[in-house]
PDB file of C-alpha atoms in Angstrom:
ATOM      1  CA  UNK P 193       9.267 -91.143  64.288  1.00 92.00           C
ATOM      2  CA  UNK P 194      11.698 -92.995  66.517  1.00 94.00           C
ATOM      3  CA  UNK P 195      10.779 -95.046  69.563  1.00 91.00           C
ATOM      4  CA  UNK P 196      12.635 -97.159  72.070  1.00 92.00           C
ATOM      5  CA  UNK P 197       9.943 -99.831  72.307  1.00 88.00           C
ATOM      6  CA  UNK P 198      10.052-103.593  71.995  1.00 89.00           C
ATOM      7  CA  UNK P 199      10.940-103.546  68.295  1.00 91.00           C
ATOM      8  CA  UNK P 200       9.435-105.442  65.361  1.00 89.00           C
ATOM      9  CA  UNK P 201      10.911-108.528  63.751  1.00 90.00           C
ATOM     10  CA  UNK P 202      12.086-108.302  60.134  1.00 89.00           C
ATOM     11  CA  UNK P 203       9.384-110.715  58.958  1.00 86.00           C
ATOM     12  CA  UNK P 204       6.668-108.534  60.494  1.00 88.00           C
ATOM     13  CA  UNK P 205       7.848-105.156  59.143  1.00 87.00           C
ATOM     14  CA  UNK P 206       5.918-105.385  55.855  1.00 81.00           C
ATOM     15  CA  UNK P 207       2.791-106.728  57.581  1.00 86.00           C
ATOM     16  CA  UNK P 208       2.411-103.672  59.811  1.00 85.00           C
ATOM     17  CA  UNK P 209       1.450-101.516  56.803  1.00 84.00           C
ATOM     18  CA  UNK P 210      -1.489-103.797  55.899  1.00 85.00           C
ATOM     19  CA  UNK P 211      -5.026-103.064  57.149  1.00 81.00           C
ATOM     20  CA  UNK P 212      -5.970-104.527  60.540  1.00 77.00           C
ATOM     21  CA  UNK P 213      -2.497-105.986  61.104  1.00 67.00           C
ATOM     22  CA  UNK P 214      -0.703-105.954  64.393  1.00 68.00           C
ATOM     23  CA  UNK P 215       2.388-107.765  65.514  1.00 68.00           C
ATOM     24  CA  UNK P 216       1.185-110.752  67.521  1.00 58.00           C
ATOM     25  CA  UNK P 217       2.442-109.974  70.970  1.00 56.00           C
ATOM     26  CA  UNK P 218       0.898-109.763  74.409  1.00 52.00           C
ATOM     27  CA  UNK P 219       2.038-106.124  74.694  1.00 52.00           C
ATOM     28  CA  UNK P 220       0.228-104.992  71.517  1.00 51.00           C
ATOM     29  CA  UNK P 221      -2.914-106.849  72.514  1.00 54.00           C
ATOM     30  CA  UNK P 222      -2.772-105.257  75.977  1.00 58.00           C
ATOM     31  CA  UNK P 223      -2.341-101.745  74.515  1.00 59.00           C
ATOM     32  CA  UNK P 224      -5.159-102.173  71.982  1.00 62.00           C
ATOM     33  CA  UNK P 225      -5.581-100.485  68.618  1.00 68.00           C
ATOM     34  CA  UNK P 226      -7.222-101.461  65.358  1.00 68.00           C
ATOM     35  CA  UNK P 227      -4.157-101.880  63.177  1.00 73.00           C
ATOM     36  CA  UNK P 228      -5.253 -99.102  60.821  1.00 82.00           C
ATOM     37  CA  UNK P 229      -2.896 -96.221  61.640  1.00 83.00           C
ATOM     38  CA  UNK P 230       0.079 -97.307  59.527  1.00 89.00           C
ATOM     39  CA  UNK P 231      -2.186 -98.555  56.744  1.00 90.00           C
ATOM     40  CA  UNK P 232      -3.894 -95.162  56.513  1.00 92.00           C
ATOM     41  CA  UNK P 233      -0.520 -93.399  56.661  1.00 94.00           C
ATOM     42  CA  UNK P 234       0.767 -95.618  53.853  1.00 93.00           C
ATOM     43  CA  UNK P 235      -2.239 -94.855  51.634  1.00 94.00           C
ATOM     44  CA  UNK P 236      -1.860 -91.098  52.161  1.00 95.00           C
ATOM     45  CA  UNK P 237       1.882 -91.133  51.453  1.00 95.00           C
ATOM     46  CA  UNK P 238       1.513 -93.329  48.346  1.00 95.00           C
ATOM     47  CA  UNK P 239      -1.363 -91.173  47.066  1.00 95.00           C
ATOM     48  CA  UNK P 240       0.990 -88.198  47.123  1.00 95.00           C
ATOM     49  CA  UNK P 241       3.762 -90.082  45.320  1.00 95.00           C
ATOM     50  CA  UNK P 242       5.885 -90.727  48.387  1.00 96.00           C
ATOM     51  CA  UNK P 243       7.452 -93.691  50.122  1.00 96.00           C
ATOM     52  CA  UNK P 244       7.022 -94.966  53.692  1.00 94.00           C
ATOM     53  CA  UNK P 245       9.070 -97.530  55.575  1.00 93.00           C
ATOM     54  CA  UNK P 246      10.090 -98.805  58.975  1.00 93.00           C
ATOM     55  CA  UNK P 247      13.353-100.105  60.400  1.00 94.00           C
ATOM     56  CA  UNK P 248      13.390-101.946  63.676  1.00 94.00           C
ATOM     57  CA  UNK P 249      15.567-103.940  66.048  1.00 94.00           C
ATOM     58  CA  UNK P 250      14.064-106.238  68.656  1.00 93.00           C
ATOM     59  CA  UNK P 251      14.510-104.867  72.204  1.00 92.00           C
ATOM     60  CA  UNK P 252      16.000-101.618  70.815  1.00 94.00           C
ATOM     61  CA  UNK P 253      13.146 -99.823  69.048  1.00 94.00           C
ATOM     62  CA  UNK P 254      11.773 -98.751  65.682  1.00 93.00           C
ATOM     63  CA  UNK P 255      12.093 -95.901  63.222  1.00 96.00           C
ATOM     64  CA  UNK P 256       9.206 -94.961  60.924  1.00 94.00           C
ATOM     65  CA  UNK P 257       9.914 -92.571  58.050  1.00 95.00           C
ATOM     66  CA  UNK P 258       8.401 -91.269  54.847  1.00 95.00           C
ATOM     67  CA  UNK P 259       9.295 -89.029  51.934  1.00 96.00           C
ATOM     68  CA  UNK P 260       7.078 -86.896  49.720  1.00 95.00           C
ATOM     69  CA  UNK P 261       7.975 -85.286  46.404  1.00 94.00           C
ATOM     70  CA  UNK P 262       8.322 -81.526  46.542  1.00 88.00           C
ATOM     71  CA  UNK P 263       7.892 -78.990  43.777  1.00 82.00           C
ATOM     72  CA  UNK P 264       8.558 -75.305  44.278  1.00 78.00           C
ATOM     73  CA  UNK P 265       5.916 -72.900  43.041  1.00 74.00           C
ATOM     74  CA  UNK P 266       7.034 -70.873  40.049  1.00 75.00           C
ATOM     75  CA  UNK P 267       7.610 -67.199  40.834  1.00 75.00           C
ATOM     76  CA  UNK P 268       4.308 -65.338  40.714  1.00 72.00           C
ATOM     77  CA  UNK P 269       2.155 -68.479  40.962  1.00 71.00           C
ATOM     78  CA  UNK P 270      -1.205 -67.928  42.614  1.00 73.00           C
ATOM     79  CA  UNK P 271      -2.514 -69.830  45.619  1.00 71.00           C
ATOM     80  CA  UNK P 272      -5.415 -72.154  44.795  1.00 69.00           C
ATOM     81  CA  UNK P 273      -8.923 -70.810  45.252  1.00 70.00           C
ATOM     82  CA  UNK P 274     -10.670 -72.344  48.241  1.00 68.00           C
ATOM     83  CA  UNK P 275     -14.101 -73.736  47.321  1.00 69.00           C
ATOM     84  CA  UNK P 276     -15.967 -72.233  50.268  1.00 64.00           C
ATOM     85  CA  UNK P 277     -14.753 -68.720  49.478  1.00 55.00           C
ATOM     86  CA  UNK P 278     -12.342 -68.430  52.392  1.00 55.00           C
ATOM     87  CA  UNK P 279      -8.988 -66.821  51.827  1.00 52.00           C
ATOM     88  CA  UNK P 280      -6.111 -69.034  50.720  1.00 51.00           C
ATOM     89  CA  UNK P 281      -2.856 -69.503  52.692  1.00 55.00           C
ATOM     90  CA  UNK P 282      -1.274 -66.282  51.392  1.00 53.00           C
ATOM     91  CA  UNK P 283      -4.232 -64.124  52.443  1.00 52.00           C
ATOM     92  CA  UNK P 284      -4.304 -65.740  55.914  1.00 50.00           C
ATOM     93  CA  UNK P 285      -0.593 -64.998  56.344  1.00 53.00           C
ATOM     94  CA  UNK P 286      -1.023 -61.386  55.237  1.00 54.00           C
ATOM     95  CA  UNK P 287      -4.014 -60.894  57.553  1.00 54.00           C
ATOM     96  CA  UNK P 288      -2.104 -62.350  60.510  1.00 52.00           C
ATOM     97  CA  UNK P 289       1.072 -60.348  59.780  1.00 50.00           C
TER      98      UNK P 289
END
């Protein structure tokens, strides 16, 4: 995600991924928020073995990015069984096609 906002100082970049943290600024206080969005995103990405980071320049904007590991399914691998008995992704695609 790229924005052209007010930017975040280098010393605050690591803090923004902590729970309930916001950059101390009149703009962020005016806009509101709980400071949980990036913390939750970080936990999800790390849980899946990925990395998340932000780059920012004051008065230019910020870039937020993440990576996740990817493994291709072996040929002939089956979709997982859904616990509630609904069709898996392959069956939904075939039904829609």
